[in-house]
Amino acid sequence: MLLKTFGWSFAVTALGLAAAVLYDGWTGLGVVAILSILEISLSFDNAVVNAGILKKMNAFWQKIFLTVGVLIAVFGMRLVFPVVIVAITAKLNPVDAVNLALTDKDRYQQLVTDAHPAIAAFGGMFLLMIFLDFIFEDRDIQWLRWIERPLAKLGKVDMLSVCLALIALLIASMTVAAHAHQHGGAHVDKGQTVLISGIAGLITYMIVGGLSGYFEDKLEEEEEREHEAEEEARKTGKKQSAAVLAGKAAFFMFLYLEVLDASFSFDGVIGAFAITNDIVLMALGLGIGAMYVRSLTVYLVRQGTLDDYVYLEHGAHYAIGALAVILLVTIQYEINEVITGLVGVVLIAWSFWSSVRRNKALEAAGGEGGAGDRSEVSSGV
């Protein structure tokens, strides 16, 4: 079962790590490994959501998602998107950007370093919005209750996350952007660049979030129709078969999953720039991670266990928030790549450990209590 589900991921991992060693030695191997773990960690909750929707779709659309969807996710968002980011910010032709990355790494590194303030502002704002929208949402299950409870109450204020993100952007444009790091150790004023790029990141998040919300509404409408059909079948005494989505409804769900996956690949790709500016290592690491996310989606569908570790989603979003802050700080200051990568790993490991403690506490208590009680029992913080 494990080999059948994760076989392709294992093969891609072996090839990707071997390519990393050939390309940049053991340092490249370490960077690719960290990027792979980061991508898997940040996208774990995405895999859970994907599995919950995918199991409702018929076999044809499941196959489409796991074939065409993989091409879009791995080769589209994880390989092409980083090139596009560098090409736009450095004002290069995409072909020239790729050629520089492969043939003139020093010149490419200079261009990426000079473009970093714009990349960091765009990505920092996008990631910050993901984190703020998550932390301000009122949830039945809470991990760090002393933080999440008061913030959930504040989240009732309309547009609070947008206001806070814009305040953070203004502060960054007037502080770290005033002495932005450039190649050669020079520092220049990039306040206007950071401001424009940050607004672009905010707009991108709102567009992606709006599309995701639209398709999510389609899903809710379909679920309501299924519930009404079940009620009608119960009243008439007819047998109601398990509904699977097909046709137009399944197509909407396929689009929704791709938009959702694209939004998570944004944070993975943008977060990767906090780890490395090397486009080849970035593509290898994110590609490996994306394959495991797809395999994990299939595994969750086949096993039917989607909610075993409920705090992993929290840990992933705290990692996103940490990366957002790190990206904004790196506009002026350099932060070691290993430290940046370990922040996400530590937060995910902590949330996993908290989830295990929660499950053990539930087993000891006989699994009684509602969702709110379960959160009280488990996190311990």
mmCIF file of C-alpha atoms in Angstrom:
data_model
loop_
_atom_site.group_PDB
_atom_site.id
_atom_site.type_symbol
_atom_site.label_atom_id
_atom_site.label_comp_id
_atom_site.label_asym_id
_atom_site.label_seq_id
_atom_site.Cartn_x
_atom_site.Cartn_y
_atom_site.Cartn_z
ATOM 1 C CA MET A 1 0.000 0.000 0.000
ATOM 2 C CA LEU A 2 2.738 2.442 1.021
ATOM 3 C CA LEU A 3 4.969 1.659 -1.950
ATOM 4 C CA LYS A 4 2.035 1.750 -4.357
ATOM 5 C CA THR A 5 0.943 5.172 -3.123
ATOM 6 C CA PHE A 6 4.341 6.818 -2.605
ATOM 7 C CA GLY A 7 6.372 4.904 -5.213
ATOM 8 C CA TRP A 8 6.580 7.773 -7.710
ATOM 9 C CA SER A 9 7.435 10.208 -4.895
ATOM 10 C CA PHE A 10 10.289 7.977 -3.723
ATOM 11 C CA ALA A 11 11.618 7.760 -7.285
ATOM 12 C CA VAL A 12 11.409 11.529 -7.810
ATOM 13 C CA THR A 13 13.131 12.067 -4.451
ATOM 14 C CA ALA A 14 16.057 9.823 -5.395
ATOM 15 C CA LEU A 15 16.464 11.518 -8.774
ATOM 16 C CA GLY A 16 16.055 15.008 -7.326
ATOM 17 C CA LEU A 17 18.593 14.523 -4.533
ATOM 18 C CA ALA A 18 21.072 12.951 -6.943
ATOM 19 C CA ALA A 19 20.654 15.920 -9.280
ATOM 20 C CA ALA A 20 21.187 18.301 -6.343
ATOM 21 C CA VAL A 21 24.486 16.614 -5.431
ATOM 22 C CA LEU A 22 25.697 16.758 -9.040
ATOM 23 C CA TYR A 23 24.640 20.396 -9.340
ATOM 24 C CA ASP A 24 25.883 21.866 -6.039
ATOM 25 C CA GLY A 25 27.429 19.094 -3.962
ATOM 26 C CA TRP A 26 26.358 18.310 -0.413
ATOM 27 C CA THR A 27 25.255 21.904 0.176
ATOM 28 C CA GLY A 28 22.765 21.545 -2.652
ATOM 29 C CA LEU A 29 21.559 18.267 -1.172
ATOM 30 C CA GLY A 30 20.886 19.972 2.170
ATOM 31 C CA VAL A 31 19.038 22.911 0.600
ATOM 32 C CA VAL A 32 16.852 20.630 -1.550
ATOM 33 C CA ALA A 33 16.037 18.454 1.472
ATOM 34 C CA ILE A 34 14.996 21.502 3.530
ATOM 35 C CA LEU A 35 12.884 22.867 0.665
ATOM 36 C CA SER A 36 11.171 19.490 0.245
ATOM 37 C CA ILE A 37 10.319 19.320 3.953
ATOM 38 C CA LEU A 38 9.130 22.936 3.916
ATOM 39 C CA GLU A 39 6.849 22.332 0.929
ATOM 40 C CA ILE A 40 5.368 19.187 2.481
ATOM 41 C CA SER A 41 4.857 20.928 5.816
ATOM 42 C CA LEU A 42 3.199 24.011 4.359
ATOM 43 C CA SER A 43 0.957 21.956 2.087
ATOM 44 C CA PHE A 44 -0.108 19.225 4.519
ATOM 45 C CA ASP A 45 -3.421 20.903 5.278
ATOM 46 C CA ASN A 46 -3.868 21.421 1.547
ATOM 47 C CA ALA A 47 -3.560 17.655 1.083
ATOM 48 C CA VAL A 48 -6.190 17.113 3.771
ATOM 49 C CA VAL A 49 -8.621 19.497 2.042
ATOM 50 C CA ASN A 50 -7.843 17.941 -1.340
ATOM 51 C CA ALA A 51 -8.571 14.462 0.011
ATOM 52 C CA GLY A 52 -11.857 15.538 1.566
ATOM 53 C CA ILE A 53 -13.077 16.874 -1.773
ATOM 54 C CA LEU A 54 -11.420 14.280 -4.001
ATOM 55 C CA LYS A 55 -13.201 11.364 -2.347
ATOM 56 C CA LYS A 56 -16.537 12.823 -3.501
ATOM 57 C CA MET A 57 -15.489 12.892 -7.153
ATOM 58 C CA ASN A 58 -15.871 9.989 -9.537
ATOM 59 C CA ALA A 59 -12.931 7.884 -10.732
ATOM 60 C CA PHE A 60 -12.471 9.869 -13.960
ATOM 61 C CA TRP A 61 -12.062 13.234 -12.236
ATOM 62 C CA GLN A 62 -9.863 11.734 -9.539
ATOM 63 C CA LYS A 63 -7.550 10.506 -12.275
ATOM 64 C CA ILE A 64 -7.618 13.928 -13.965
ATOM 65 C CA PHE A 65 -6.643 15.624 -10.724
ATOM 66 C CA LEU A 66 -3.826 13.167 -10.058
ATOM 67 C CA THR A 67 -2.412 13.361 -13.608
ATOM 68 C CA VAL A 68 -3.157 16.723 -15.220
ATOM 69 C CA GLY A 69 -3.193 18.287 -11.764
ATOM 70 C CA VAL A 70 0.309 16.994 -11.045
ATOM 71 C CA LEU A 71 1.615 18.520 -14.278
ATOM 72 C CA ILE A 72 0.102 21.878 -13.358
ATOM 73 C CA ALA A 73 1.278 21.722 -9.759
ATOM 74 C CA VAL A 74 4.816 20.395 -10.255
ATOM 75 C CA PHE A 75 5.882 21.660 -13.660
ATOM 76 C CA GLY A 76 3.664 24.739 -13.790
ATOM 77 C CA MET A 77 3.671 26.371 -10.372
ATOM 78 C CA ARG A 78 6.861 24.881 -8.885
ATOM 79 C CA LEU A 79 9.132 25.063 -11.948
ATOM 80 C CA VAL A 80 7.802 27.868 -14.163
ATOM 81 C CA PHE A 81 6.529 30.257 -11.507
ATOM 82 C CA PRO A 82 9.951 30.887 -9.860
ATOM 83 C CA VAL A 83 11.381 31.773 -13.283
ATOM 84 C CA VAL A 84 8.501 34.159 -13.938
ATOM 85 C CA ILE A 85 9.024 35.878 -10.566
ATOM 86 C CA VAL A 86 12.723 36.491 -11.280
ATOM 87 C CA ALA A 87 12.057 37.521 -14.881
ATOM 88 C CA ILE A 88 9.465 40.124 -13.859
ATOM 89 C CA THR A 89 11.329 41.582 -10.909
ATOM 90 C CA ALA A 90 14.697 41.659 -12.709
ATOM 91 C CA LYS A 91 13.068 42.790 -15.999
ATOM 92 C CA LEU A 92 14.447 39.843 -17.943
ATOM 93 C CA ASN A 93 13.128 37.642 -20.692
ATOM 94 C CA PRO A 94 12.185 34.278 -19.099
ATOM 95 C CA VAL A 95 14.546 32.467 -21.471
ATOM 96 C CA ASP A 96 17.379 34.816 -20.482
ATOM 97 C CA ALA A 97 16.559 34.246 -16.808
ATOM 98 C CA VAL A 98 16.867 30.478 -17.254
ATOM 99 C CA ASN A 99 20.071 30.808 -19.276
ATOM 100 C CA LEU A 100 21.620 33.026 -16.621
ATOM 101 C CA ALA A 101 20.624 30.597 -13.882
ATOM 102 C CA LEU A 102 22.375 27.765 -15.721
ATOM 103 C CA THR A 103 25.349 29.468 -17.376
ATOM 104 C CA ASP A 104 26.220 32.608 -15.388
ATOM 105 C CA LYS A 105 25.330 31.980 -11.762
ATOM 106 C CA ASP A 106 27.272 35.005 -10.473
ATOM 107 C CA ARG A 107 25.402 37.452 -12.719
ATOM 108 C CA TYR A 108 22.116 35.695 -11.997
ATOM 109 C CA GLN A 109 22.817 35.894 -8.258
ATOM 110 C CA GLN A 110 23.421 39.636 -8.582
ATOM 111 C CA LEU A 111 20.137 40.165 -10.417
ATOM 112 C CA VAL A 112 18.207 38.080 -7.901
ATOM 113 C CA THR A 113 19.842 39.915 -4.980
ATOM 114 C CA ASP A 114 18.931 43.292 -6.487
ATOM 115 C CA ALA A 115 15.374 42.068 -7.145
ATOM 116 C CA HIS A 116 15.043 40.566 -3.667
ATOM 117 C CA PRO A 117 13.331 43.594 -2.048
ATOM 118 C CA ALA A 118 10.493 43.368 -4.575
ATOM 119 C CA ILE A 119 10.280 39.570 -4.251
ATOM 120 C CA ALA A 120 10.340 39.748 -0.451
ATOM 121 C CA ALA A 121 7.669 42.454 -0.295
ATOM 122 C CA PHE A 122 5.368 40.626 -2.712
ATOM 123 C CA GLY A 123 5.821 37.276 -0.984
ATOM 124 C CA GLY A 124 5.826 38.680 2.518
ATOM 125 C CA MET A 125 2.453 40.331 1.999
ATOM 126 C CA PHE A 126 0.946 37.255 0.367
ATOM 127 C CA LEU A 127 2.129 35.000 3.182
ATOM 128 C CA LEU A 128 1.141 37.487 5.863
ATOM 129 C CA MET A 129 -2.424 37.607 4.534
ATOM 130 C CA ILE A 130 -2.683 33.814 4.605
ATOM 131 C CA PHE A 131 -1.508 33.784 8.222
ATOM 132 C CA LEU A 132 -3.707 36.678 9.375
ATOM 133 C CA ASP A 133 -6.868 35.295 7.770
ATOM 134 C CA PHE A 134 -6.203 31.966 9.474
ATOM 135 C CA ILE A 135 -5.382 33.351 12.928
ATOM 136 C CA PHE A 136 -8.386 35.718 12.990
ATOM 137 C CA GLU A 137 -10.863 32.941 12.164
ATOM 138 C CA ASP A 138 -12.912 31.537 15.037
ATOM 139 C CA ARG A 139 -12.210 27.790 15.220
ATOM 140 C CA ASP A 140 -13.686 24.987 17.306
ATOM 141 C CA ILE A 141 -10.260 23.411 17.778
ATOM 142 C CA GLN A 142 -7.490 25.728 18.925
ATOM 143 C CA TRP A 143 -3.818 24.948 19.416
ATOM 144 C CA LEU A 144 -2.221 27.912 21.247
ATOM 145 C CA ARG A 145 -5.386 29.009 22.998
ATOM 146 C CA TRP A 146 -3.836 31.999 24.808
ATOM 147 C CA ILE A 147 -3.075 33.506 21.370
ATOM 148 C CA GLU A 148 -5.895 32.192 19.218
ATOM 149 C CA ARG A 149 -8.872 32.947 21.477
ATOM 150 C CA PRO A 150 -8.364 36.736 21.764
ATOM 151 C CA LEU A 151 -7.329 37.017 18.115
ATOM 152 C CA ALA A 152 -10.472 35.151 17.024
ATOM 153 C CA LYS A 153 -12.535 37.773 18.866
ATOM 154 C CA LEU A 154 -10.616 40.578 17.154
ATOM 155 C CA GLY A 155 -11.183 38.826 13.832
ATOM 156 C CA LYS A 156 -14.849 39.813 13.952
ATOM 157 C CA VAL A 157 -13.760 43.305 12.889
ATOM 158 C CA ASP A 158 -14.194 43.548 9.108
ATOM 159 C CA MET A 159 -11.037 43.880 6.981
ATOM 160 C CA LEU A 160 -8.774 43.744 10.049
ATOM 161 C CA SER A 161 -6.253 41.445 8.363
ATOM 162 C CA VAL A 162 -5.976 43.761 5.340
ATOM 163 C CA CYS A 163 -5.481 46.806 7.570
ATOM 164 C CA LEU A 164 -2.755 45.106 9.622
ATOM 165 C CA ALA A 165 -1.001 43.844 6.486
ATOM 166 C CA LEU A 166 -0.986 47.346 4.975
ATOM 167 C CA ILE A 167 0.351 48.798 8.231
ATOM 168 C CA ALA A 168 3.142 46.204 8.192
ATOM 169 C CA LEU A 169 3.894 47.113 4.568
ATOM 170 C CA LEU A 170 4.062 50.836 5.348
ATOM 171 C CA ILE A 171 6.417 50.182 8.259
ATOM 172 C CA ALA A 172 8.628 47.966 6.092
ATOM 173 C CA SER A 173 8.731 50.531 3.263
ATOM 174 C CA MET A 174 9.876 53.244 5.696
ATOM 175 C CA THR A 175 12.365 51.148 7.694
ATOM 176 C CA VAL A 176 14.073 48.084 6.199
ATOM 177 C CA ALA A 177 13.350 49.228 2.619
ATOM 178 C CA ALA A 178 15.218 52.479 3.219
ATOM 179 C CA HIS A 179 18.449 50.472 3.471
ATOM 180 C CA ALA A 180 17.692 47.515 1.210
ATOM 181 C CA HIS A 181 20.532 45.044 0.721
ATOM 182 C CA GLN A 182 22.032 44.881 -2.783
ATOM 183 C CA HIS A 183 24.839 42.813 -4.299
ATOM 184 C CA GLY A 184 28.328 43.874 -3.319
ATOM 185 C CA GLY A 185 27.175 44.848 0.176
ATOM 186 C CA ALA A 186 25.640 48.141 -0.943
ATOM 187 C CA HIS A 187 22.393 49.493 0.544
ATOM 188 C CA VAL A 188 19.885 51.609 -1.423
ATOM 189 C CA ASP A 189 16.463 53.097 -0.794
ATOM 190 C CA LYS A 190 13.840 50.691 -2.188
ATOM 191 C CA GLY A 191 10.837 52.173 -0.386
ATOM 192 C CA GLN A 192 8.744 52.740 -3.512
ATOM 193 C CA THR A 193 9.614 49.328 -4.962
ATOM 194 C CA VAL A 194 8.693 47.569 -1.724
ATOM 195 C CA LEU A 195 5.423 49.491 -1.454
ATOM 196 C CA ILE A 196 4.331 48.690 -5.027
ATOM 197 C CA SER A 197 5.398 45.039 -4.819
ATOM 198 C CA GLY A 198 3.689 44.582 -1.465
ATOM 199 C CA ILE A 199 0.421 45.978 -2.811
ATOM 200 C CA ALA A 200 0.754 43.626 -5.788
ATOM 201 C CA GLY A 201 1.144 40.713 -3.360
ATOM 202 C CA LEU A 202 -1.974 41.804 -1.475
ATOM 203 C CA ILE A 203 -3.978 42.094 -4.701
ATOM 204 C CA THR A 204 -2.772 38.664 -5.842
ATOM 205 C CA TYR A 205 -3.870 37.117 -2.552
ATOM 206 C CA MET A 206 -7.311 38.728 -2.790
ATOM 207 C CA ILE A 207 -7.782 37.477 -6.364
ATOM 208 C CA VAL A 208 -6.689 33.933 -5.536
ATOM 209 C CA GLY A 209 -8.717 33.964 -2.325
ATOM 210 C CA GLY A 210 -11.753 35.280 -4.172
ATOM 211 C CA LEU A 211 -11.563 32.527 -6.787
ATOM 212 C CA SER A 212 -11.067 29.885 -4.114
ATOM 213 C CA GLY A 213 -14.062 31.232 -2.211
ATOM 214 C CA TYR A 214 -16.182 31.139 -5.359
ATOM 215 C CA PHE A 215 -15.449 27.482 -6.026
ATOM 216 C CA GLU A 216 -15.812 26.660 -2.339
ATOM 217 C CA ASP A 217 -19.323 28.140 -2.479
ATOM 218 C CA LYS A 218 -20.025 25.823 -5.400
ATOM 219 C CA LEU A 219 -18.943 22.904 -3.222
ATOM 220 C CA GLU A 220 -21.234 23.977 -0.379
ATOM 221 C CA GLU A 221 -24.175 24.311 -2.765
ATOM 222 C CA GLU A 222 -23.527 20.808 -4.070
ATOM 223 C CA GLU A 223 -23.323 19.432 -0.526
ATOM 224 C CA GLU A 224 -26.654 21.086 0.348
ATOM 225 C CA ARG A 225 -28.271 19.440 -2.672
ATOM 226 C CA GLU A 226 -26.828 16.081 -1.620
ATOM 227 C CA HIS A 227 -28.185 16.552 1.911
ATOM 228 C CA GLU A 228 -31.650 17.425 0.577
ATOM 229 C CA ALA A 229 -31.577 14.336 -1.648
ATOM 230 C CA GLU A 230 -30.659 12.162 1.335
ATOM 231 C CA GLU A 231 -33.517 13.606 3.396
ATOM 232 C CA GLU A 232 -35.969 13.022 0.557
ATOM 233 C CA ALA A 233 -34.742 9.449 0.147
ATOM 234 C CA ARG A 234 -35.134 8.842 3.876
ATOM 235 C CA LYS A 235 -38.730 10.117 3.838
ATOM 236 C CA THR A 236 -39.744 8.062 0.801
ATOM 237 C CA GLY A 237 -37.914 4.940 1.984
ATOM 238 C CA LYS A 238 -35.736 4.783 -1.114
ATOM 239 C CA LYS A 239 -32.123 3.685 -0.859
ATOM 240 C CA GLN A 240 -29.711 6.604 -1.240
ATOM 241 C CA SER A 241 -26.393 5.656 -2.771
ATOM 242 C CA ALA A 242 -23.214 7.490 -1.859
ATOM 243 C CA ALA A 243 -23.040 10.501 -4.117
ATOM 244 C CA VAL A 244 -19.974 11.266 -6.131
ATOM 245 C CA LEU A 245 -19.425 14.421 -8.101
ATOM 246 C CA ALA A 246 -19.365 14.180 -11.872
ATOM 247 C CA GLY A 247 -19.899 16.407 -14.884
ATOM 248 C CA LYS A 248 -20.198 20.146 -14.252
ATOM 249 C CA ALA A 249 -20.016 19.839 -10.460
ATOM 250 C CA ALA A 250 -16.829 17.768 -10.643
ATOM 251 C CA PHE A 251 -15.340 20.235 -13.128
ATOM 252 C CA PHE A 252 -15.979 23.080 -10.687
ATOM 253 C CA MET A 253 -14.315 21.063 -7.946
ATOM 254 C CA PHE A 254 -11.336 20.344 -10.182
ATOM 255 C CA LEU A 255 -10.937 24.081 -10.823
ATOM 256 C CA TYR A 256 -11.343 24.797 -7.130
ATOM 257 C CA LEU A 257 -8.652 22.266 -6.231
ATOM 258 C CA GLU A 258 -6.254 23.749 -8.792
ATOM 259 C CA VAL A 259 -6.839 27.305 -7.537
ATOM 260 C CA LEU A 260 -6.405 26.102 -3.968
ATOM 261 C CA ASP A 261 -3.236 24.235 -4.894
ATOM 262 C CA ALA A 262 -1.947 27.305 -6.726
ATOM 263 C CA SER A 263 -2.474 29.444 -3.642
ATOM 264 C CA PHE A 264 -0.488 26.992 -1.522
ATOM 265 C CA SER A 265 2.231 26.765 -4.154
ATOM 266 C CA PHE A 266 2.509 30.563 -3.953
ATOM 267 C CA ASP A 267 3.524 30.372 -0.312
ATOM 268 C CA GLY A 268 5.825 27.422 -1.033
ATOM 269 C CA VAL A 269 7.576 29.187 -3.904
ATOM 270 C CA ILE A 270 7.734 32.551 -2.164
ATOM 271 C CA GLY A 271 8.892 30.917 1.047
ATOM 272 C CA ALA A 272 11.595 29.129 -0.942
ATOM 273 C CA PHE A 273 13.149 32.487 -1.799
ATOM 274 C CA ALA A 274 13.796 32.873 1.932
ATOM 275 C CA ILE A 275 15.823 29.629 1.765
ATOM 276 C CA THR A 276 17.719 30.065 -1.506
ATOM 277 C CA ASN A 277 17.901 32.221 -4.632
ATOM 278 C CA ASP A 278 19.141 29.309 -6.748
ATOM 279 C CA ILE A 279 16.362 28.548 -9.232
ATOM 280 C CA VAL A 280 17.568 24.992 -9.914
ATOM 281 C CA LEU A 281 17.698 23.950 -6.262
ATOM 282 C CA MET A 282 14.333 25.645 -5.717
ATOM 283 C CA ALA A 283 12.726 23.716 -8.557
ATOM 284 C CA LEU A 284 14.161 20.401 -7.353
ATOM 285 C CA GLY A 285 13.097 20.891 -3.727
ATOM 286 C CA LEU A 286 9.591 22.176 -4.459
ATOM 287 C CA GLY A 287 9.037 19.525 -7.129
ATOM 288 C CA ILE A 288 9.875 16.726 -4.681
ATOM 289 C CA GLY A 289 7.628 18.275 -2.036
ATOM 290 C CA ALA A 290 4.735 18.662 -4.457
ATOM 291 C CA MET A 291 4.937 14.987 -5.420
ATOM 292 C CA TYR A 292 4.653 13.948 -1.761
ATOM 293 C CA VAL A 293 1.669 16.253 -1.257
ATOM 294 C CA ARG A 294 -0.090 14.556 -4.168
ATOM 295 C CA SER A 295 0.794 11.088 -2.853
ATOM 296 C CA LEU A 296 -0.371 12.086 0.604
ATOM 297 C CA THR A 297 -3.702 13.191 -0.867
ATOM 298 C CA VAL A 298 -4.177 9.754 -2.432
ATOM 299 C CA TYR A 299 -3.147 8.038 0.801
ATOM 300 C CA LEU A 300 -5.644 10.026 2.860
ATOM 301 C CA VAL A 301 -8.431 9.239 0.403
ATOM 302 C CA ARG A 302 -7.672 5.511 0.459
ATOM 303 C CA GLN A 303 -7.223 5.312 4.221
ATOM 304 C CA GLY A 304 -10.150 7.585 5.060
ATOM 305 C CA THR A 305 -8.358 9.162 8.016
ATOM 306 C CA LEU A 306 -8.196 12.936 7.535
ATOM 307 C CA ASP A 307 -8.326 14.349 11.049
ATOM 308 C CA ASP A 308 -5.805 12.391 13.105
ATOM 309 C CA TYR A 309 -3.398 15.283 13.679
ATOM 310 C CA VAL A 310 -5.568 18.367 13.984
ATOM 311 C CA TYR A 311 -2.847 20.858 14.947
ATOM 312 C CA LEU A 312 -0.690 20.356 11.855
ATOM 313 C CA GLU A 313 -2.765 22.949 10.011
ATOM 314 C CA HIS A 314 -2.079 25.418 12.809
ATOM 315 C CA GLY A 315 1.640 24.657 12.766
ATOM 316 C CA ALA A 316 1.795 25.152 8.991
ATOM 317 C CA HIS A 317 0.113 28.548 9.217
ATOM 318 C CA TYR A 318 2.373 29.693 12.053
ATOM 319 C CA ALA A 319 5.285 28.694 9.814
ATOM 320 C CA ILE A 320 3.761 30.800 7.042
ATOM 321 C CA GLY A 321 3.518 33.772 9.402
ATOM 322 C CA ALA A 322 7.145 33.326 10.475
ATOM 323 C CA LEU A 323 8.274 33.193 6.840
ATOM 324 C CA ALA A 324 6.324 36.372 6.082
ATOM 325 C CA VAL A 325 8.185 38.239 8.823
ATOM 326 C CA ILE A 326 11.519 36.753 7.751
ATOM 327 C CA LEU A 327 11.001 37.816 4.137
ATOM 328 C CA LEU A 328 10.270 41.402 5.133
ATOM 329 C CA VAL A 329 13.290 41.492 7.450
ATOM 330 C CA THR A 330 15.587 40.112 4.707
ATOM 331 C CA ILE A 331 14.926 43.218 2.607
ATOM 332 C CA GLN A 332 17.736 44.782 4.655
ATOM 333 C CA TYR A 333 19.281 42.006 6.737
ATOM 334 C CA GLU A 334 20.656 38.635 5.690
ATOM 335 C CA ILE A 335 19.358 35.598 7.628
ATOM 336 C CA ASN A 336 21.028 32.201 7.438
ATOM 337 C CA GLU A 337 19.114 29.837 5.161
ATOM 338 C CA VAL A 338 19.345 26.921 7.586
ATOM 339 C CA ILE A 339 17.784 28.966 10.383
ATOM 340 C CA THR A 340 14.967 30.042 8.098
ATOM 341 C CA GLY A 341 14.241 26.489 7.035
ATOM 342 C CA LEU A 342 14.371 25.127 10.574
ATOM 343 C CA VAL A 343 11.736 27.607 11.787
ATOM 344 C CA GLY A 344 9.064 25.865 9.733
ATOM 345 C CA VAL A 345 10.298 22.385 10.625
ATOM 346 C CA VAL A 346 10.271 23.153 14.365
ATOM 347 C CA LEU A 347 6.749 24.608 14.255
ATOM 348 C CA ILE A 348 5.429 21.612 12.313
ATOM 349 C CA ALA A 349 7.156 19.164 14.671
ATOM 350 C CA TRP A 350 5.721 21.015 17.674
ATOM 351 C CA SER A 351 2.197 20.934 16.237
ATOM 352 C CA PHE A 352 2.573 17.235 15.418
ATOM 353 C CA TRP A 353 3.712 16.477 18.977
ATOM 354 C CA SER A 354 0.750 18.436 20.346
ATOM 355 C CA SER A 355 -1.582 16.440 18.083
ATOM 356 C CA VAL A 356 -0.148 13.153 19.364
ATOM 357 C CA ARG A 357 -0.641 14.302 22.963
ATOM 358 C CA ARG A 358 -4.207 15.256 22.138
ATOM 359 C CA ASN A 359 -4.942 11.841 20.647
ATOM 360 C CA LYS A 360 -3.485 10.066 23.678
ATOM 361 C CA ALA A 361 -5.561 12.230 26.022
ATOM 362 C CA LEU A 362 -8.700 11.436 24.028
ATOM 363 C CA GLU A 363 -7.973 7.722 24.198
ATOM 364 C CA ALA A 364 -7.500 7.953 27.955
ATOM 365 C CA ALA A 365 -10.777 9.874 28.292
ATOM 366 C CA GLY A 366 -12.642 7.432 26.077
ATOM 367 C CA GLY A 367 -13.014 9.964 23.257
ATOM 368 C CA GLU A 368 -15.850 11.814 24.994
ATOM 369 C CA GLY A 369 -16.576 15.523 24.637
ATOM 370 C CA GLY A 370 -17.274 17.929 21.825
ATOM 371 C CA ALA A 371 -14.808 19.654 19.514
ATOM 372 C CA GLY A 372 -14.207 22.465 21.970
ATOM 373 C CA ASP A 373 -13.582 19.978 24.793
ATOM 374 C CA ARG A 374 -11.136 18.054 22.631
ATOM 375 C CA SER A 375 -9.106 21.195 22.017
ATOM 376 C CA GLU A 376 -9.026 21.865 25.771
ATOM 377 C CA VAL A 377 -7.761 18.372 26.511
ATOM 378 C CA SER A 378 -5.080 18.142 23.909
ATOM 379 C CA SER A 379 -2.972 21.201 23.369
ATOM 380 C CA GLY A 380 -2.005 21.896 26.953
ATOM 381 C CA VAL A 381 -1.136 25.520 26.081
#
